[in-house]
């Protein structure tokens, strides 16, 4: 299994050129990355650690990290739902850090 440091380095190199940065709170970031790796081990894919995955890749395809909600969340709030990916301005404290509401449709949320 990949370790958190490798995942961090790999994703940072891919995502930063696209304008998506990891939250500067490295402890929080590493907790989320560890949860992504746990979900990969559990489900076979890196489901968003802040949402309940169903364990069905087709059903969960919208929440495979980076989820389909990341772009609109970062554009509107400067951060994705779980605060893993943020904008440069968010990290630098140039914009407020509001609560990011859940965009996933209620019918996709299974309990």
PDB file of C-alpha atoms in Angstrom:
ATOM      1  CA  UNK A   1       0.000   0.000   0.000  1.00  0.00           C
ATOM      2  CA  UNK A   2       1.184   3.509  -0.820  1.00  0.00           C
ATOM      3  CA  UNK A   3       2.200   5.617   2.147  1.00  0.00           C
ATOM      4  CA  UNK A   4       0.795   9.052   2.921  1.00  0.00           C
ATOM      5  CA  UNK A   5       4.006  10.922   2.070  1.00  0.00           C
ATOM      6  CA  UNK A   6       4.128   9.399  -1.413  1.00  0.00           C
ATOM      7  CA  UNK A   7       0.442  10.121  -2.029  1.00  0.00           C
ATOM      8  CA  UNK A   8       0.927  13.720  -0.854  1.00  0.00           C
ATOM      9  CA  UNK A   9       3.885  14.284  -3.192  1.00  0.00           C
ATOM     10  CA  UNK A  10       2.224  12.585  -6.154  1.00  0.00           C
ATOM     11  CA  UNK A  11      -1.088  14.440  -5.865  1.00  0.00           C
ATOM     12  CA  UNK A  12       0.557  17.786  -5.113  1.00  0.00           C
ATOM     13  CA  UNK A  13       2.588  17.592  -8.334  1.00  0.00           C
ATOM     14  CA  UNK A  14      -0.542  16.806 -10.363  1.00  0.00           C
ATOM     15  CA  UNK A  15      -3.040  19.159  -8.690  1.00  0.00           C
ATOM     16  CA  UNK A  16      -1.074  22.345  -7.950  1.00  0.00           C
ATOM     17  CA  UNK A  17      -0.530  23.167 -11.646  1.00  0.00           C
ATOM     18  CA  UNK A  18      -4.352  22.987 -11.969  1.00  0.00           C
ATOM     19  CA  UNK A  19      -4.770  25.522  -9.144  1.00  0.00           C
ATOM     20  CA  UNK A  20      -5.710  23.055  -6.399  1.00  0.00           C
ATOM     21  CA  UNK A  21      -3.559  23.142  -3.287  1.00  0.00           C
ATOM     22  CA  UNK A  22      -3.552  20.995  -0.194  1.00  0.00           C
ATOM     23  CA  UNK A  23      -4.784  22.650   2.967  1.00  0.00           C
ATOM     24  CA  UNK A  24      -1.737  24.194   4.644  1.00  0.00           C
ATOM     25  CA  UNK A  25      -2.778  22.441   7.880  1.00  0.00           C
ATOM     26  CA  UNK A  26      -0.576  19.444   7.178  1.00  0.00           C
ATOM     27  CA  UNK A  27      -1.933  17.423  10.105  1.00  0.00           C
ATOM     28  CA  UNK A  28      -5.480  17.746   8.733  1.00  0.00           C
ATOM     29  CA  UNK A  29      -4.273  17.055   5.183  1.00  0.00           C
ATOM     30  CA  UNK A  30      -2.403  13.915   6.203  1.00  0.00           C
ATOM     31  CA  UNK A  31      -5.411  12.640   8.197  1.00  0.00           C
ATOM     32  CA  UNK A  32      -7.564  13.017   5.075  1.00  0.00           C
ATOM     33  CA  UNK A  33      -4.964  11.385   2.839  1.00  0.00           C
ATOM     34  CA  UNK A  34      -4.669   8.483   5.286  1.00  0.00           C
ATOM     35  CA  UNK A  35      -8.469   8.114   5.153  1.00  0.00           C
ATOM     36  CA  UNK A  36      -8.322   8.101   1.333  1.00  0.00           C
ATOM     37  CA  UNK A  37      -5.795   5.270   1.471  1.00  0.00           C
ATOM     38  CA  UNK A  38      -7.989   3.395   3.969  1.00  0.00           C
ATOM     39  CA  UNK A  39     -10.958   3.764   1.608  1.00  0.00           C
ATOM     40  CA  UNK A  40      -8.835   2.520  -1.288  1.00  0.00           C
ATOM     41  CA  UNK A  41      -7.949  -0.542   0.787  1.00  0.00           C
ATOM     42  CA  UNK A  42     -11.585  -1.016   1.851  1.00  0.00           C
ATOM     43  CA  UNK A  43     -13.400  -0.315  -1.440  1.00  0.00           C
ATOM     44  CA  UNK A  44     -10.738  -0.473  -4.135  1.00  0.00           C
ATOM     45  CA  UNK A  45     -11.039   3.268  -4.859  1.00  0.00           C
ATOM     46  CA  UNK A  46     -10.280   6.474  -2.992  1.00  0.00           C
ATOM     47  CA  UNK A  47     -13.748   7.582  -1.935  1.00  0.00           C
ATOM     48  CA  UNK A  48     -13.999  10.999  -0.292  1.00  0.00           C
ATOM     49  CA  UNK A  49     -13.188  10.522   3.390  1.00  0.00           C
ATOM     50  CA  UNK A  50     -15.839  13.049   4.423  1.00  0.00           C
ATOM     51  CA  UNK A  51     -18.756  11.155   2.918  1.00  0.00           C
ATOM     52  CA  UNK A  52     -20.184   7.687   3.424  1.00  0.00           C
ATOM     53  CA  UNK A  53     -19.264   5.488   0.495  1.00  0.00           C
ATOM     54  CA  UNK A  54     -21.657   2.759  -0.561  1.00  0.00           C
ATOM     55  CA  UNK A  55     -18.896   0.422  -1.667  1.00  0.00           C
ATOM     56  CA  UNK A  56     -20.247   0.452  -5.233  1.00  0.00           C
ATOM     57  CA  UNK A  57     -17.819   2.179  -7.583  1.00  0.00           C
ATOM     58  CA  UNK A  58     -20.526   3.190 -10.096  1.00  0.00           C
ATOM     59  CA  UNK A  59     -22.758   4.617  -7.361  1.00  0.00           C
ATOM     60  CA  UNK A  60     -19.833   6.400  -5.696  1.00  0.00           C
ATOM     61  CA  UNK A  61     -18.125   7.665  -8.854  1.00  0.00           C
ATOM     62  CA  UNK A  62     -19.109  11.260  -7.965  1.00  0.00           C
ATOM     63  CA  UNK A  63     -17.193  11.060  -4.669  1.00  0.00           C
ATOM     64  CA  UNK A  64     -13.988   9.413  -5.857  1.00  0.00           C
ATOM     65  CA  UNK A  65     -11.289  11.924  -4.939  1.00  0.00           C
ATOM     66  CA  UNK A  66     -10.988  14.428  -6.378  1.00  0.00           C
ATOM     67  CA  UNK A  67     -14.767  14.383  -6.369  1.00  0.00           C
ATOM     68  CA  UNK A  68     -16.923  16.050  -9.010  1.00  0.00           C
ATOM     69  CA  UNK A  69     -17.916  18.673  -6.449  1.00  0.00           C
ATOM     70  CA  UNK A  70     -14.363  19.906  -5.836  1.00  0.00           C
ATOM     71  CA  UNK A  71     -14.204  22.354  -8.741  1.00  0.00           C
ATOM     72  CA  UNK A  72     -17.462  24.187  -7.998  1.00  0.00           C
ATOM     73  CA  UNK A  73     -16.689  24.146  -4.256  1.00  0.00           C
ATOM     74  CA  UNK A  74     -13.209  25.639  -4.689  1.00  0.00           C
ATOM     75  CA  UNK A  75     -14.519  28.181  -7.216  1.00  0.00           C
ATOM     76  CA  UNK A  76     -17.333  29.293  -4.898  1.00  0.00           C
ATOM     77  CA  UNK A  77     -15.857  28.810  -1.412  1.00  0.00           C
ATOM     78  CA  UNK A  78     -12.100  28.486  -1.934  1.00  0.00           C
ATOM     79  CA  UNK A  79     -12.181  24.958  -0.526  1.00  0.00           C
ATOM     80  CA  UNK A  80     -13.681  21.575  -1.239  1.00  0.00           C
ATOM     81  CA  UNK A  81     -16.211  20.054   1.153  1.00  0.00           C
ATOM     82  CA  UNK A  82     -13.630  18.373   3.399  1.00  0.00           C
ATOM     83  CA  UNK A  83     -11.014  21.155   3.125  1.00  0.00           C
ATOM     84  CA  UNK A  84      -8.428  18.854   1.543  1.00  0.00           C
ATOM     85  CA  UNK A  85      -8.151  20.890  -1.651  1.00  0.00           C
ATOM     86  CA  UNK A  86      -8.154  24.653  -1.373  1.00  0.00           C
ATOM     87  CA  UNK A  87      -7.276  27.686  -3.448  1.00  0.00           C
ATOM     88  CA  UNK A  88      -4.054  29.613  -2.971  1.00  0.00           C
ATOM     89  CA  UNK A  89      -6.043  32.574  -1.610  1.00  0.00           C
ATOM     90  CA  UNK A  90      -7.762  30.297   0.930  1.00  0.00           C
ATOM     91  CA  UNK A  91      -4.403  28.987   2.179  1.00  0.00           C
ATOM     92  CA  UNK A  92      -2.990  32.499   2.382  1.00  0.00           C
ATOM     93  CA  UNK A  93      -5.986  33.770   4.369  1.00  0.00           C
ATOM     94  CA  UNK A  94      -6.955  36.270   1.653  1.00  0.00           C
ATOM     95  CA  UNK A  95     -10.537  34.991   1.548  1.00  0.00           C
ATOM     96  CA  UNK A  96     -12.880  33.855   4.324  1.00  0.00           C
ATOM     97  CA  UNK A  97     -13.225  30.186   5.227  1.00  0.00           C
ATOM     98  CA  UNK A  98     -16.981  29.639   5.189  1.00  0.00           C
ATOM     99  CA  UNK A  99     -18.683  26.315   5.771  1.00  0.00           C
ATOM    100  CA  UNK A 100     -18.862  24.432   2.453  1.00  0.00           C
ATOM    101  CA  UNK A 101     -22.326  22.896   2.088  1.00  0.00           C
ATOM    102  CA  UNK A 102     -22.841  19.389   0.801  1.00  0.00           C
ATOM    103  CA  UNK A 103     -23.549  19.368  -2.950  1.00  0.00           C
ATOM    104  CA  UNK A 104     -24.102  15.637  -3.241  1.00  0.00           C
ATOM    105  CA  UNK A 105     -27.787  15.000  -3.964  1.00  0.00           C
ATOM    106  CA  UNK A 106     -29.677  13.542  -0.989  1.00  0.00           C
ATOM    107  CA  UNK A 107     -30.685  10.473  -3.006  1.00  0.00           C
ATOM    108  CA  UNK A 108     -26.973   9.584  -3.383  1.00  0.00           C
ATOM    109  CA  UNK A 109     -26.470   9.562   0.382  1.00  0.00           C
ATOM    110  CA  UNK A 110     -27.105   6.119   1.822  1.00  0.00           C
ATOM    111  CA  UNK A 111     -27.273   5.394   5.536  1.00  0.00           C
TER     112      UNK A 111
END
